[in-house]
Amino acid sequence: SQELEQSPQSLIVQEGKNLTINCTSSKTLYGLYWYKQKYGEGLIFLMMLQKGGEEKSHEKITAKLDEKKQQSSLHITASQPSHAGIYLCGADMSGGGADGLTFGKGTHLIIQP
Amino acid sequence: NAGVTQTPKFRVLKTGQSMTLLCAQDMNHEYMYWYRQDPGMGLRLIHYSVGEGTTAKGEVPDGYNVSRLKKQNFLLGLESAAPSQTSVYFCASRGLARYEQYFGPGTRLTVT
């Protein structure tokens, strides 16, 4: 079973509109990481969340981790063509930190002009 | 500062052939990882290393071997390639002080 569920699987948004991507786990997360991947390329680190209720922003992207540390959301405000790509959430499920991340299946984001 | 590099970028193998994928990082990171990415499956951890000379199994280790003889390099080997190993392979590394992993550009492997 997939330990980290991402939704939606794909998203088509008109340029300038806001959007939200969700990442949910049935277990407590020790760390939640958001990455962006352009098609055919590697993953680019966006943000890391560790504390319940934590929120971080970078430019027009805001990520939040709920108080129970089981759900995270990524919100993009006033989307631009440069935001298009695959967004992946990864999580430290063990608390060890060194054991590698568990990833969701990704959300494909298309921005329509 | 190149970050994480992977060699080769593309490779086509025939069933039964062997090959080694090389990952190199110039950030002096302690931890290194190999993942595979398949459509509909996301990224899955194959093997990882918490330091020079150490390796450990991840979620999908069967059919792969790894070695970390030098701190900056992490090798992934396929002894007898199978079509099920057709995938995009990503290497990542992480330092002790910061928790985020930095990824290489990937190697696209096709086994026919």
Short mmCIF file of C-alpha atoms in Angstrom, two decimals:
data_model
loop_
_atom_site.label_atom_id
_atom_site.label_comp_id
_atom_site.label_asym_id
_atom_site.label_seq_id
_atom_site.Cartn_x
_atom_site.Cartn_y
_atom_site.Cartn_z
CA SER A 1 0.00 0.00 0.00
CA GLN A 2 1.12 3.51 -0.72
CA GLU A 3 2.23 5.11 2.55
CA LEU A 4 2.16 8.64 1.14
CA GLU A 5 -0.85 9.69 -0.91
CA GLN A 6 -0.67 12.71 -3.17
CA SER A 7 -3.66 14.44 -4.70
CA PRO A 8 -4.58 15.29 -7.29
CA GLN A 9 -2.58 13.10 -9.67
CA SER A 10 -2.75 15.80 -12.31
CA LEU A 11 -3.88 19.38 -12.42
CA ILE A 12 -4.53 21.79 -15.27
CA VAL A 13 -4.73 25.39 -14.14
CA GLN A 14 -5.13 28.61 -16.04
CA GLU A 15 -2.22 31.01 -15.70
CA GLY A 16 -2.77 33.40 -12.84
CA LYS A 17 -4.98 31.06 -10.83
CA ASN A 18 -4.17 29.60 -7.43
CA LEU A 19 -3.81 25.89 -6.77
CA THR A 20 -3.23 23.43 -3.94
CA ILE A 21 -1.56 20.01 -3.88
CA ASN A 22 -2.01 17.68 -0.92
CA CYS A 23 0.15 14.98 0.62
CA THR A 24 -1.35 12.65 3.24
CA SER A 25 0.03 9.88 5.43
CA SER A 26 -1.61 7.50 7.88
CA LYS A 27 1.51 7.70 10.02
CA THR A 28 3.20 10.58 11.80
CA LEU A 29 5.82 12.18 9.62
CA TYR A 30 9.20 13.08 11.06
CA GLY A 31 9.98 15.37 8.16
CA LEU A 32 8.13 16.34 4.98
CA TYR A 33 9.95 17.48 1.86
CA TRP A 34 8.56 19.06 -1.29
CA TYR A 35 10.39 18.68 -4.57
CA LYS A 36 9.72 19.84 -8.10
CA GLN A 37 10.74 17.85 -11.16
CA LYS A 38 10.76 19.11 -14.71
CA TYR A 39 10.05 16.44 -17.28
CA GLY A 40 13.16 14.39 -17.99
CA GLU A 41 15.20 16.07 -15.27
CA GLY A 42 16.19 15.58 -11.65
CA LEU A 43 14.38 16.72 -8.52
CA ILE A 44 14.79 20.24 -7.21
CA PHE A 45 14.36 20.75 -3.47
CA LEU A 46 11.68 23.30 -2.57
CA MET A 47 10.98 23.18 1.16
CA MET A 48 11.23 21.07 4.27
CA LEU A 49 8.73 20.97 7.13
CA GLN A 50 9.36 19.29 10.46
CA LYS A 51 7.17 20.80 13.15
CA GLY A 52 3.42 20.44 13.50
CA GLY A 53 1.69 23.58 12.27
CA GLU A 54 4.80 24.76 10.45
CA GLU A 55 4.41 26.92 7.37
CA LYS A 56 7.08 28.06 4.93
CA SER A 57 6.98 30.26 1.87
CA HIS A 58 9.29 30.89 -1.03
CA GLU A 59 8.25 33.37 -3.66
CA LYS A 60 4.70 32.32 -4.61
CA ILE A 61 4.82 28.84 -3.09
CA THR A 62 3.64 28.11 0.46
CA ALA A 63 3.86 24.74 2.18
CA LYS A 64 2.15 23.76 5.42
CA LEU A 65 2.32 20.76 7.75
CA ASP A 66 -0.72 20.07 9.93
CA GLU A 67 -0.58 19.90 13.70
CA LYS A 68 -0.77 16.09 13.72
CA LYS A 69 2.13 15.94 11.21
CA GLN A 70 0.21 13.64 8.88
CA GLN A 71 -0.83 15.99 6.12
CA SER A 72 0.92 18.67 4.12
CA SER A 73 -0.28 21.05 1.45
CA LEU A 74 1.57 23.01 -1.21
CA HIS A 75 -0.15 26.16 -2.39
CA ILE A 76 0.85 28.19 -5.43
CA THR A 77 -0.49 31.71 -5.75
CA ALA A 78 -0.99 33.38 -9.13
CA SER A 79 0.46 30.47 -11.10
CA GLN A 80 2.94 31.07 -13.93
CA PRO A 81 4.17 28.86 -16.79
CA SER A 82 7.42 28.36 -14.85
CA HIS A 83 5.45 26.50 -12.18
CA ALA A 84 4.62 23.66 -14.57
CA GLY A 85 6.16 20.28 -13.76
CA ILE A 86 5.80 17.36 -11.39
CA TYR A 87 5.55 18.08 -7.67
CA LEU A 88 6.56 15.31 -5.30
CA CYS A 89 6.28 15.05 -1.57
CA GLY A 90 8.80 12.92 0.27
CA ALA A 91 8.73 11.96 3.91
CA ASP A 92 10.98 10.64 6.62
CA MET A 93 8.76 7.88 7.99
CA SER A 94 11.24 6.33 10.41
CA GLY A 95 12.67 9.24 12.32
CA GLY A 96 16.18 8.10 11.62
CA GLY A 97 16.78 10.70 8.98
CA ALA A 98 19.46 8.70 7.20
CA ASP A 99 17.24 5.90 5.93
CA GLY A 100 15.98 7.58 2.78
CA LEU A 101 12.65 9.14 1.95
CA THR A 102 9.29 7.66 1.04
CA PHE A 103 7.76 9.50 -1.89
CA GLY A 104 4.26 10.08 -3.12
CA LYS A 105 3.49 9.33 -6.77
CA GLY A 106 3.62 12.98 -7.75
CA THR A 107 1.25 15.61 -9.09
CA HIS A 108 1.58 16.66 -12.72
CA LEU A 109 0.89 20.38 -12.99
CA ILE A 110 0.08 22.00 -16.34
CA ILE A 111 -0.34 25.75 -16.61
CA GLN A 112 -2.54 26.92 -19.45
CA PRO A 113 -1.86 30.38 -20.89
CA ASN B 1 30.56 23.04 -7.55
CA ALA B 2 28.73 20.47 -9.67
CA GLY B 3 26.54 19.04 -6.88
CA VAL B 4 25.44 15.49 -7.71
CA THR B 5 26.42 14.05 -11.07
CA GLN B 6 25.44 10.74 -12.66
CA THR B 7 27.11 8.72 -15.40
CA PRO B 8 25.86 7.72 -17.92
CA LYS B 9 22.74 9.74 -18.78
CA PHE B 10 21.27 7.07 -21.04
CA ARG B 11 21.95 3.38 -21.56
CA VAL B 12 20.36 0.50 -23.42
CA LEU B 13 21.17 -3.01 -22.25
CA LYS B 14 20.19 -6.44 -23.41
CA THR B 15 18.75 -8.92 -20.94
CA GLY B 16 21.54 -10.59 -18.99
CA GLN B 17 24.13 -7.87 -19.54
CA SER B 18 25.75 -6.08 -16.64
CA MET B 19 26.55 -2.46 -16.00
CA THR B 20 27.51 0.02 -13.31
CA LEU B 21 25.97 3.42 -12.73
CA LEU B 22 28.22 6.01 -11.13
CA CYS B 23 27.11 8.75 -8.78
CA ALA B 24 29.51 11.45 -7.62
CA GLN B 25 28.96 14.35 -5.23
CA ASP B 26 31.30 17.21 -4.39
CA MET B 27 29.48 18.49 -1.29
CA ASN B 28 31.29 16.24 1.21
CA HIS B 29 27.95 14.61 2.10
CA GLU B 30 27.89 11.61 4.41
CA TYR B 31 24.69 10.00 3.12
CA MET B 32 24.04 8.81 -0.41
CA TYR B 33 21.01 7.11 -1.98
CA TRP B 34 19.89 5.29 -5.10
CA TYR B 35 16.24 5.53 -6.16
CA ARG B 36 14.35 4.30 -9.18
CA GLN B 37 11.41 6.16 -10.70
CA ASP B 38 8.74 4.30 -12.62
CA PRO B 39 5.47 5.58 -14.10
CA GLY B 40 2.67 5.32 -11.55
CA MET B 41 5.06 4.18 -8.81
CA GLY B 42 6.85 7.30 -7.73
CA LEU B 43 10.43 7.08 -6.46
CA ARG B 44 11.47 3.97 -4.56
CA LEU B 45 14.65 3.53 -2.56
CA ILE B 46 17.00 0.80 -3.81
CA HIS B 47 20.06 1.06 -1.55
CA TYR B 48 21.67 3.72 0.54
CA SER B 49 24.89 4.47 2.39
CA VAL B 50 25.45 6.34 5.64
CA GLY B 51 29.19 6.62 5.18
CA GLU B 52 32.24 5.43 3.30
CA GLY B 53 32.42 1.65 3.31
CA THR B 54 28.82 1.16 4.48
CA THR B 55 25.70 0.23 2.53
CA ALA B 56 22.16 -0.80 3.40
CA LYS B 57 19.09 -2.14 1.58
CA GLY B 58 16.14 0.01 0.76
CA GLU B 59 12.65 -0.88 -0.38
CA VAL B 60 13.54 -2.59 -3.69
CA PRO B 61 17.12 -3.95 -3.47
CA ASP B 62 16.76 -7.22 -5.40
CA GLY B 63 18.87 -7.44 -8.55
CA TYR B 64 21.14 -4.57 -7.54
CA ASN B 65 24.42 -4.23 -5.68
CA VAL B 66 26.14 -1.10 -4.45
CA SER B 67 29.53 0.01 -3.23
CA ARG B 68 30.85 3.13 -1.50
CA LEU B 69 34.62 2.83 -1.54
CA LYS B 70 35.12 6.60 -1.55
CA LYS B 71 33.00 9.13 0.31
CA GLN B 72 32.19 11.09 -2.83
CA ASN B 73 31.16 8.12 -5.00
CA PHE B 74 28.26 5.67 -4.83
CA LEU B 75 28.08 2.92 -7.44
CA LEU B 76 24.99 0.97 -8.42
CA GLY B 77 25.55 -2.34 -10.20
CA LEU B 78 23.26 -4.57 -12.20
CA GLU B 79 24.85 -8.01 -12.53
CA SER B 80 22.30 -9.50 -14.92
CA ALA B 81 19.89 -6.92 -16.26
CA ALA B 82 16.19 -7.76 -16.65
CA PRO B 83 13.44 -5.86 -18.52
CA SER B 84 11.84 -5.11 -15.11
CA GLN B 85 14.87 -2.93 -14.37
CA THR B 86 13.97 -0.53 -17.16
CA SER B 87 13.59 2.70 -15.24
CA VAL B 88 15.03 6.11 -14.50
CA TYR B 89 17.62 5.92 -11.75
CA PHE B 90 18.33 8.84 -9.45
CA CYS B 91 21.15 9.31 -7.04
CA ALA B 92 20.86 11.68 -4.09
CA SER B 93 23.07 12.84 -1.25
CA ARG B 94 22.59 14.51 2.10
CA GLY B 95 24.82 16.12 4.66
CA LEU B 96 24.82 15.59 8.41
CA ALA B 97 23.61 19.05 9.37
CA ARG B 98 20.81 19.46 6.85
CA TYR B 99 18.07 16.94 6.18
CA GLU B 100 17.14 17.64 2.57
CA GLN B 101 18.50 15.37 -0.15
CA TYR B 102 20.03 16.74 -3.32
CA PHE B 103 19.38 14.79 -6.49
CA GLY B 104 21.37 14.10 -9.62
CA PRO B 105 19.93 14.50 -13.14
CA GLY B 106 19.11 10.80 -13.51
CA THR B 107 20.10 7.87 -15.73
CA ARG B 108 17.53 6.51 -18.13
CA LEU B 109 18.07 2.76 -18.50
CA THR B 110 16.28 0.53 -20.97
CA VAL B 111 16.67 -3.24 -20.84
CA THR B 112 15.48 -5.09 -23.95
#
